[in-house]
mmCIF file of C-alpha atoms in Angstrom:
data_model
loop_
_atom_site.group_PDB
_atom_site.id
_atom_site.type_symbol
_atom_site.label_atom_id
_atom_site.label_comp_id
_atom_site.label_asym_id
_atom_site.label_seq_id
_atom_site.Cartn_x
_atom_site.Cartn_y
_atom_site.Cartn_z
ATOM 1 C CA MET A 1 106.868 75.338 92.580
ATOM 2 C CA ASP A 2 110.283 74.899 90.924
ATOM 3 C CA PHE A 3 112.589 77.623 89.640
ATOM 4 C CA LYS A 4 115.711 77.593 87.502
ATOM 5 C CA ILE A 5 118.306 80.155 88.513
ATOM 6 C CA LYS A 6 121.559 81.342 87.006
ATOM 7 C CA TYR A 7 123.678 83.970 88.716
ATOM 8 C CA GLU A 8 126.935 85.638 87.740
ATOM 9 C CA THR A 9 128.967 88.508 89.181
ATOM 10 C CA LYS A 10 131.952 89.837 87.262
ATOM 11 C CA ILE A 11 134.294 92.445 88.752
ATOM 12 C CA LEU A 12 136.637 94.357 86.460
ATOM 13 C CA PHE A 13 139.568 96.137 88.102
ATOM 14 C CA SER A 14 141.062 99.297 86.608
ATOM 15 C CA GLY A 15 144.561 97.900 87.049
ATOM 16 C CA ASN A 16 146.389 94.717 87.955
ATOM 17 C CA ILE A 17 145.904 93.442 91.519
ATOM 18 C CA ILE A 18 147.640 90.815 93.680
ATOM 19 C CA ASP A 19 147.128 89.165 97.092
ATOM 20 C CA HIS A 20 143.356 89.049 96.668
ATOM 21 C CA TYR A 21 141.565 87.436 99.634
ATOM 22 C CA PHE A 22 137.804 87.063 99.347
ATOM 23 C CA ASN A 23 134.751 86.004 101.343
ATOM 24 C CA LEU A 24 131.679 85.203 99.213
ATOM 25 C CA LYS A 25 128.046 84.608 100.207
ATOM 26 C CA PHE A 26 126.126 84.050 96.990
ATOM 27 C CA ILE A 27 124.969 80.410 97.041
ATOM 28 C CA PRO A 28 121.469 79.464 98.294
ATOM 29 C CA HIS A 29 121.071 76.560 100.703
ATOM 30 C CA ASP A 30 118.337 74.192 101.839
ATOM 31 C CA THR A 31 115.714 75.544 104.223
ATOM 32 C CA ALA A 32 112.291 74.337 105.333
ATOM 33 C CA PHE A 33 110.868 76.357 102.423
ATOM 34 C CA GLN A 34 113.349 75.599 99.618
ATOM 35 C CA LYS A 35 115.531 72.735 98.431
ATOM 36 C CA VAL A 36 118.547 73.343 96.202
ATOM 37 C CA LYS A 37 119.114 70.805 93.427
ATOM 38 C CA ASN A 38 121.736 70.409 90.681
ATOM 39 C CA LEU A 39 123.957 73.102 92.173
ATOM 40 C CA GLU A 40 127.041 74.050 90.194
ATOM 41 C CA TYR A 41 129.313 76.978 91.058
ATOM 42 C CA SER A 42 132.680 78.440 90.150
ATOM 43 C CA VAL A 43 135.032 81.163 91.352
ATOM 44 C CA THR A 44 137.745 82.359 88.958
ATOM 45 C CA PRO A 45 140.579 82.945 89.181
ATOM 46 C CA ASN A 46 141.606 81.326 92.449
ATOM 47 C CA ASP A 47 144.680 79.716 93.966
ATOM 48 C CA PHE A 48 142.567 78.215 96.728
ATOM 49 C CA ILE A 49 138.927 78.116 97.849
ATOM 50 C CA SER A 50 137.181 76.491 100.803
ATOM 51 C CA ILE A 51 133.439 76.197 101.423
ATOM 52 C CA ASP A 52 131.977 76.422 104.918
ATOM 53 C CA VAL A 53 128.938 77.758 106.808
ATOM 54 C CA ASP A 54 128.763 80.692 109.206
ATOM 55 C CA ILE A 55 126.936 80.918 112.550
ATOM 56 C CA PHE A 56 123.641 81.497 110.700
ATOM 57 C CA LYS A 57 124.155 78.418 108.470
ATOM 58 C CA ASN A 58 124.790 80.570 105.409
ATOM 59 C CA ILE A 59 127.144 79.073 102.833
ATOM 60 C CA VAL A 60 130.463 80.955 102.712
ATOM 61 C CA ILE A 61 133.274 80.521 100.201
ATOM 62 C CA TYR A 62 136.672 81.678 101.415
ATOM 63 C CA GLY A 63 139.599 81.923 99.066
ATOM 64 C CA LYS A 64 142.582 83.744 97.666
ATOM 65 C CA GLN A 65 144.289 84.624 94.405
ATOM 66 C CA LYS A 66 147.832 85.848 94.996
ATOM 67 C CA SER A 67 149.032 86.172 91.414
ATOM 68 C CA VAL A 68 148.296 89.072 89.080
ATOM 69 C CA HIS A 69 144.760 89.482 87.735
ATOM 70 C CA ASN A 70 142.399 92.278 86.698
ATOM 71 C CA GLU A 71 139.092 90.386 86.605
ATOM 72 C CA PHE A 72 137.218 88.292 89.167
ATOM 73 C CA ARG A 73 134.120 86.225 88.553
ATOM 74 C CA PHE A 74 131.828 84.011 90.642
ATOM 75 C CA GLU A 75 128.680 82.256 89.479
ATOM 76 C CA PHE A 76 126.269 79.410 90.120
ATOM 77 C CA SER A 77 123.286 77.635 88.611
ATOM 78 C CA ALA A 78 120.675 75.470 90.341
ATOM 79 C CA ILE A 79 117.105 74.251 90.454
ATOM 80 C CA ILE A 80 115.161 75.530 93.476
ATOM 81 C CA GLU A 81 112.193 73.493 94.698
ATOM 82 C CA GLN A 82 109.828 75.500 96.909
ATOM 83 C CA ASP A 83 106.875 74.653 99.126
ATOM 84 C CA ASP A 84 103.596 76.530 98.776
ATOM 85 C CA GLU A 85 104.124 78.523 101.991
ATOM 86 C CA TYR A 86 107.206 80.581 102.807
ATOM 87 C CA TYR A 87 108.481 79.732 106.276
ATOM 88 C CA GLU A 88 111.501 78.570 108.236
ATOM 89 C CA LYS A 89 111.329 76.505 111.367
ATOM 90 C CA GLY A 90 112.293 78.132 114.651
ATOM 91 C CA ASP A 91 115.976 77.977 115.465
ATOM 92 C CA ILE A 92 115.587 77.073 119.138
ATOM 93 C CA GLY A 93 117.521 73.873 119.720
ATOM 94 C CA GLU A 94 118.847 73.920 116.144
ATOM 95 C CA GLY A 95 121.114 76.947 115.993
ATOM 96 C CA VAL A 96 120.791 80.590 116.912
ATOM 97 C CA SER A 97 117.933 81.519 119.255
ATOM 98 C CA PRO A 98 115.335 83.963 117.861
ATOM 99 C CA SER A 99 116.010 86.230 120.868
ATOM 100 C CA LEU A 100 119.351 87.192 119.291
ATOM 101 C CA PHE A 101 117.376 89.045 116.625
ATOM 102 C CA LEU A 102 115.886 91.505 119.124
ATOM 103 C CA TYR A 103 118.994 93.638 119.556
ATOM 104 C CA PRO A 104 120.668 96.450 117.573
ATOM 105 C CA HIS A 105 123.602 95.710 115.293
ATOM 106 C CA ASN A 106 125.865 97.577 112.847
ATOM 107 C CA SER A 107 123.243 98.944 110.440
ATOM 108 C CA THR A 108 120.237 98.538 112.734
ATOM 109 C CA VAL A 109 121.009 100.752 115.723
ATOM 110 C CA PHE A 110 118.097 102.026 117.841
ATOM 111 C CA SER A 111 118.924 105.682 117.247
ATOM 112 C CA ASN A 112 116.725 108.468 118.621
ATOM 113 C CA ASP A 113 115.266 109.319 115.210
ATOM 114 C CA VAL A 114 114.241 105.698 114.673
ATOM 115 C CA LYS A 115 112.668 105.547 118.127
ATOM 116 C CA GLU A 116 110.740 108.737 117.340
ATOM 117 C CA LEU A 117 109.480 107.210 114.095
ATOM 118 C CA SER A 118 108.434 104.081 115.972
ATOM 119 C CA GLU A 119 106.402 106.129 118.446
ATOM 120 C CA LYS A 120 104.804 108.075 115.616
ATOM 121 C CA ILE A 121 103.690 104.896 113.833
ATOM 122 C CA LYS A 122 102.458 103.306 117.060
ATOM 123 C CA GLY A 123 100.223 106.324 117.554
ATOM 124 C CA GLU A 124 98.591 105.725 114.189
ATOM 125 C CA TYR A 125 97.545 102.065 114.342
ATOM 126 C CA ASP A 126 95.028 100.224 116.520
ATOM 127 C CA PRO A 127 96.976 98.724 119.481
ATOM 128 C CA SER A 128 94.736 95.637 119.341
ATOM 129 C CA LEU A 129 96.149 94.652 115.936
ATOM 130 C CA SER A 130 97.556 91.134 115.632
ATOM 131 C CA MET A 131 101.300 90.662 115.119
ATOM 132 C CA ILE A 132 100.817 90.004 111.392
ATOM 133 C CA ASP A 133 98.680 93.114 110.962
ATOM 134 C CA LYS A 134 101.238 95.246 112.839
ATOM 135 C CA ILE A 135 103.965 93.982 110.542
ATOM 136 C CA ARG A 136 101.805 94.714 107.509
ATOM 137 C CA TYR A 137 101.248 98.231 108.861
ATOM 138 C CA TYR A 138 104.967 98.894 109.326
ATOM 139 C CA ALA A 139 105.819 97.483 105.892
ATOM 140 C CA ASN A 140 103.117 99.595 104.272
ATOM 141 C CA TYR A 141 104.352 102.716 106.100
ATOM 142 C CA ILE A 142 107.878 102.212 104.738
ATOM 143 C CA PHE A 143 106.558 101.479 101.253
ATOM 144 C CA GLU A 144 104.391 104.628 101.235
ATOM 145 C CA ASN A 145 106.869 107.042 102.818
ATOM 146 C CA PHE A 146 110.262 106.123 101.360
ATOM 147 C CA GLN A 147 111.398 106.238 97.767
ATOM 148 C CA TYR A 148 113.343 103.506 95.980
ATOM 149 C CA GLU A 149 116.478 104.940 94.360
ATOM 150 C CA SER A 150 119.633 103.104 93.326
ATOM 151 C CA ASN A 151 123.241 104.275 93.704
ATOM 152 C CA LEU A 152 122.470 106.505 96.674
ATOM 153 C CA THR A 153 123.335 104.191 99.573
ATOM 154 C CA ASP A 154 125.826 101.376 100.060
ATOM 155 C CA THR A 155 126.534 98.484 102.434
ATOM 156 C CA ARG A 156 127.747 100.930 105.112
ATOM 157 C CA THR A 157 124.508 102.947 105.191
ATOM 158 C CA ASP A 158 122.695 102.595 108.504
ATOM 159 C CA VAL A 159 119.038 103.169 109.312
ATOM 160 C CA SER A 160 119.553 106.692 110.665
ATOM 161 C CA GLN A 161 121.252 107.772 107.435
ATOM 162 C CA PHE A 162 118.423 106.224 105.418
ATOM 163 C CA LEU A 163 115.844 108.163 107.425
ATOM 164 C CA LYS A 164 117.630 111.432 106.616
ATOM 165 C CA LEU A 165 117.832 110.592 102.913
ATOM 166 C CA GLY A 166 114.292 109.249 102.596
ATOM 167 C CA ARG A 167 115.504 107.189 99.641
ATOM 168 C CA GLY A 168 117.419 103.968 99.158
ATOM 169 C CA VAL A 169 117.214 100.369 98.011
ATOM 170 C CA CYS A 170 115.828 97.089 99.324
ATOM 171 C CA GLN A 171 118.704 96.792 101.811
ATOM 172 C CA ASP A 172 117.685 100.073 103.441
ATOM 173 C CA PHE A 173 113.949 99.321 103.438
ATOM 174 C CA SER A 174 114.683 95.966 105.118
ATOM 175 C CA ASN A 175 117.084 97.351 107.739
ATOM 176 C CA LEU A 176 114.491 99.956 108.757
ATOM 177 C CA LEU A 177 111.703 97.387 109.086
ATOM 178 C CA ILE A 178 113.994 95.191 111.190
ATOM 179 C CA VAL A 179 114.613 98.002 113.686
ATOM 180 C CA LEU A 180 110.926 98.918 113.925
ATOM 181 C CA LEU A 181 109.953 95.294 114.590
ATOM 182 C CA ARG A 182 112.705 94.782 117.166
ATOM 183 C CA ILE A 183 111.536 97.873 119.047
ATOM 184 C CA GLU A 184 108.149 96.096 119.175
ATOM 185 C CA ASP A 185 109.931 93.023 120.663
ATOM 186 C CA ILE A 186 109.383 91.039 117.470
ATOM 187 C CA PRO A 187 112.518 89.086 116.447
ATOM 188 C CA ALA A 188 113.453 90.138 112.918
ATOM 189 C CA ARG A 189 116.355 89.266 110.653
ATOM 190 C CA TYR A 190 117.767 90.463 107.340
ATOM 191 C CA VAL A 191 117.520 88.139 104.322
ATOM 192 C CA SER A 192 119.464 88.260 101.073
ATOM 193 C CA GLY A 193 118.455 86.407 97.944
ATOM 194 C CA PHE A 194 116.826 86.606 94.548
ATOM 195 C CA LEU A 195 113.336 87.382 93.331
ATOM 196 C CA GLU A 196 111.666 86.115 90.189
ATOM 197 C CA GLY A 197 111.603 88.865 87.605
ATOM 198 C CA ILE A 198 114.421 90.967 89.110
ATOM 199 C CA GLY A 199 117.834 90.708 87.461
ATOM 200 C CA GLU A 200 119.853 91.388 90.598
ATOM 201 C CA THR A 201 120.064 90.393 94.240
ATOM 202 C CA HIS A 202 117.211 91.372 96.554
ATOM 203 C CA ALA A 203 116.673 91.794 100.304
ATOM 204 C CA TRP A 204 113.694 91.258 102.596
ATOM 205 C CA VAL A 205 112.885 90.505 106.241
ATOM 206 C CA GLU A 206 111.960 87.421 108.229
ATOM 207 C CA PHE A 207 110.099 87.757 111.530
ATOM 208 C CA TYR A 208 109.524 85.139 114.213
ATOM 209 C CA ASP A 209 105.882 84.502 115.096
ATOM 210 C CA GLY A 210 106.671 82.316 118.118
ATOM 211 C CA GLU A 211 106.883 79.066 116.152
ATOM 212 C CA LYS A 212 108.427 79.780 112.768
ATOM 213 C CA TRP A 213 110.030 82.486 110.644
ATOM 214 C CA LEU A 214 107.864 84.157 108.001
ATOM 215 C CA GLY A 215 108.869 86.606 105.294
ATOM 216 C CA VAL A 216 107.826 90.167 104.469
ATOM 217 C CA ASP A 217 109.133 92.395 101.677
ATOM 218 C CA PRO A 218 108.865 96.112 102.570
ATOM 219 C CA THR A 219 110.239 97.155 99.180
ATOM 220 C CA HIS A 220 107.209 95.625 97.450
ATOM 221 C CA ASN A 221 104.859 95.820 100.453
ATOM 222 C CA LEU A 222 103.825 92.187 100.654
ATOM 223 C CA LEU A 223 104.084 89.006 102.664
ATOM 224 C CA ILE A 224 106.310 86.535 100.877
ATOM 225 C CA ASP A 225 105.394 83.396 98.977
ATOM 226 C CA ASN A 226 106.920 81.562 96.002
ATOM 227 C CA GLY A 227 109.529 83.189 93.814
ATOM 228 C CA TYR A 228 111.775 84.427 96.628
ATOM 229 C CA ILE A 229 115.011 82.433 96.646
ATOM 230 C CA LYS A 230 116.994 82.809 99.833
ATOM 231 C CA ILE A 231 120.790 82.999 99.984
ATOM 232 C CA GLY A 232 121.091 83.600 103.709
ATOM 233 C CA HIS A 233 120.171 85.747 106.684
ATOM 234 C CA GLY A 234 121.803 87.710 109.488
ATOM 235 C CA LEU A 235 121.340 90.392 112.103
ATOM 236 C CA ASP A 236 121.342 93.032 109.357
ATOM 237 C CA SER A 237 122.814 93.679 105.916
ATOM 238 C CA SER A 238 126.374 93.636 107.276
ATOM 239 C CA ASN A 239 126.076 89.849 107.822
ATOM 240 C CA CYS A 240 124.940 89.206 104.238
ATOM 241 C CA ILE A 241 127.442 91.053 102.059
ATOM 242 C CA VAL A 242 127.841 89.025 98.876
ATOM 243 C CA ASN A 243 131.497 89.876 98.242
ATOM 244 C CA SER A 244 133.966 91.137 100.844
ATOM 245 C CA GLY A 245 137.721 90.947 101.296
ATOM 246 C CA PHE A 246 140.818 92.868 100.319
ATOM 247 C CA PHE A 247 143.558 93.042 97.685
ATOM 248 C CA LYS A 248 146.661 95.058 96.769
ATOM 249 C CA SER A 249 147.550 96.932 93.634
ATOM 250 C CA LYS A 250 150.472 95.410 91.749
ATOM 251 C CA GLU A 251 151.868 98.876 91.166
ATOM 252 C CA LYS A 252 152.751 100.779 94.334
ATOM 253 C CA ASP A 253 150.356 103.608 95.239
ATOM 254 C CA GLU A 254 148.094 102.971 92.217
ATOM 255 C CA MET A 255 144.432 103.690 92.928
ATOM 256 C CA ILE A 256 142.263 100.745 91.844
ATOM 257 C CA PHE A 257 138.637 101.147 90.800
ATOM 258 C CA GLN A 258 136.117 98.354 90.375
ATOM 259 C CA THR A 259 133.326 97.920 87.838
ATOM 260 C CA LEU A 260 130.635 95.470 88.865
ATOM 261 C CA GLU A 261 128.459 93.468 86.473
ATOM 262 C CA ILE A 262 125.667 91.289 87.896
ATOM 263 C CA ASN A 263 123.442 88.996 85.857
ATOM 264 C CA VAL A 264 120.573 87.038 87.432
ATOM 265 C CA MET A 265 117.986 84.866 85.725
ATOM 266 C CA VAL A 266 115.160 83.335 87.773
ATOM 267 C CA GLU A 267 112.346 81.589 85.925
ATOM 268 C CA LYS A 268 109.808 78.843 86.506
ATOM 269 C CA THR A 269 110.808 75.448 85.176
ATOM 270 C CA GLU A 270 108.849 73.835 82.358
ATOM 271 C CA ARG A 271 107.144 71.538 84.849
ATOM 272 C CA ASN A 272 105.277 74.545 86.315
ATOM 273 C CA GLN A 273 104.238 76.081 83.004
#
């Protein structure tokens, strides 16, 4: 299955800024499941950019723009070729060991309220369930008991805060599932990317079944197949922030606000239609 994707983020600043240093993670890369073809990308304005990979093999663009500007834009287009089955090979011997994804991190702390929820759910399902069925059960529990609502949480929201709110976005659903699986000694990692039919970035979870990484989407309550285009993964959402960095206002003590515009188009290529 092949997909054509176009992505653009435009940031408008309320005033002029200078000394803008940025760290961007928005470009998909090759995995066992997907191959990236005809990739073109741009970051404007910039005095300097450098492309690299982080410890998880995610593509990272570092750069700076020191002169005055009040708009910042980054975008890419590509063809994504996908296999029929969503999976990634185990990282043992290739990179980061799956065991790293058993421990708490910034947004995925094993707080007491999360542990209590884990015990509650464990008391509801048959302990003889297979790993896949347990994961389905946890994903379904999150889907049935938490409400999707935008503009309520942000990249700093942790799982405990999400539990108190009972509402959030795909980032929050995924972080919670990660913690619940790790408590069960199932390696789980956060994934950022795009989904066919959704005009923005999306998040889901990969879990390690002992041989390979498979995907599950708690926001939509399903195991993953075609149409999910992966940007990268990490211990939790804090490792997959699309745009981070810092800048200064040109005018001393001026408060700068940002307006974000994101446009995503993911569609099957003509060959599949």
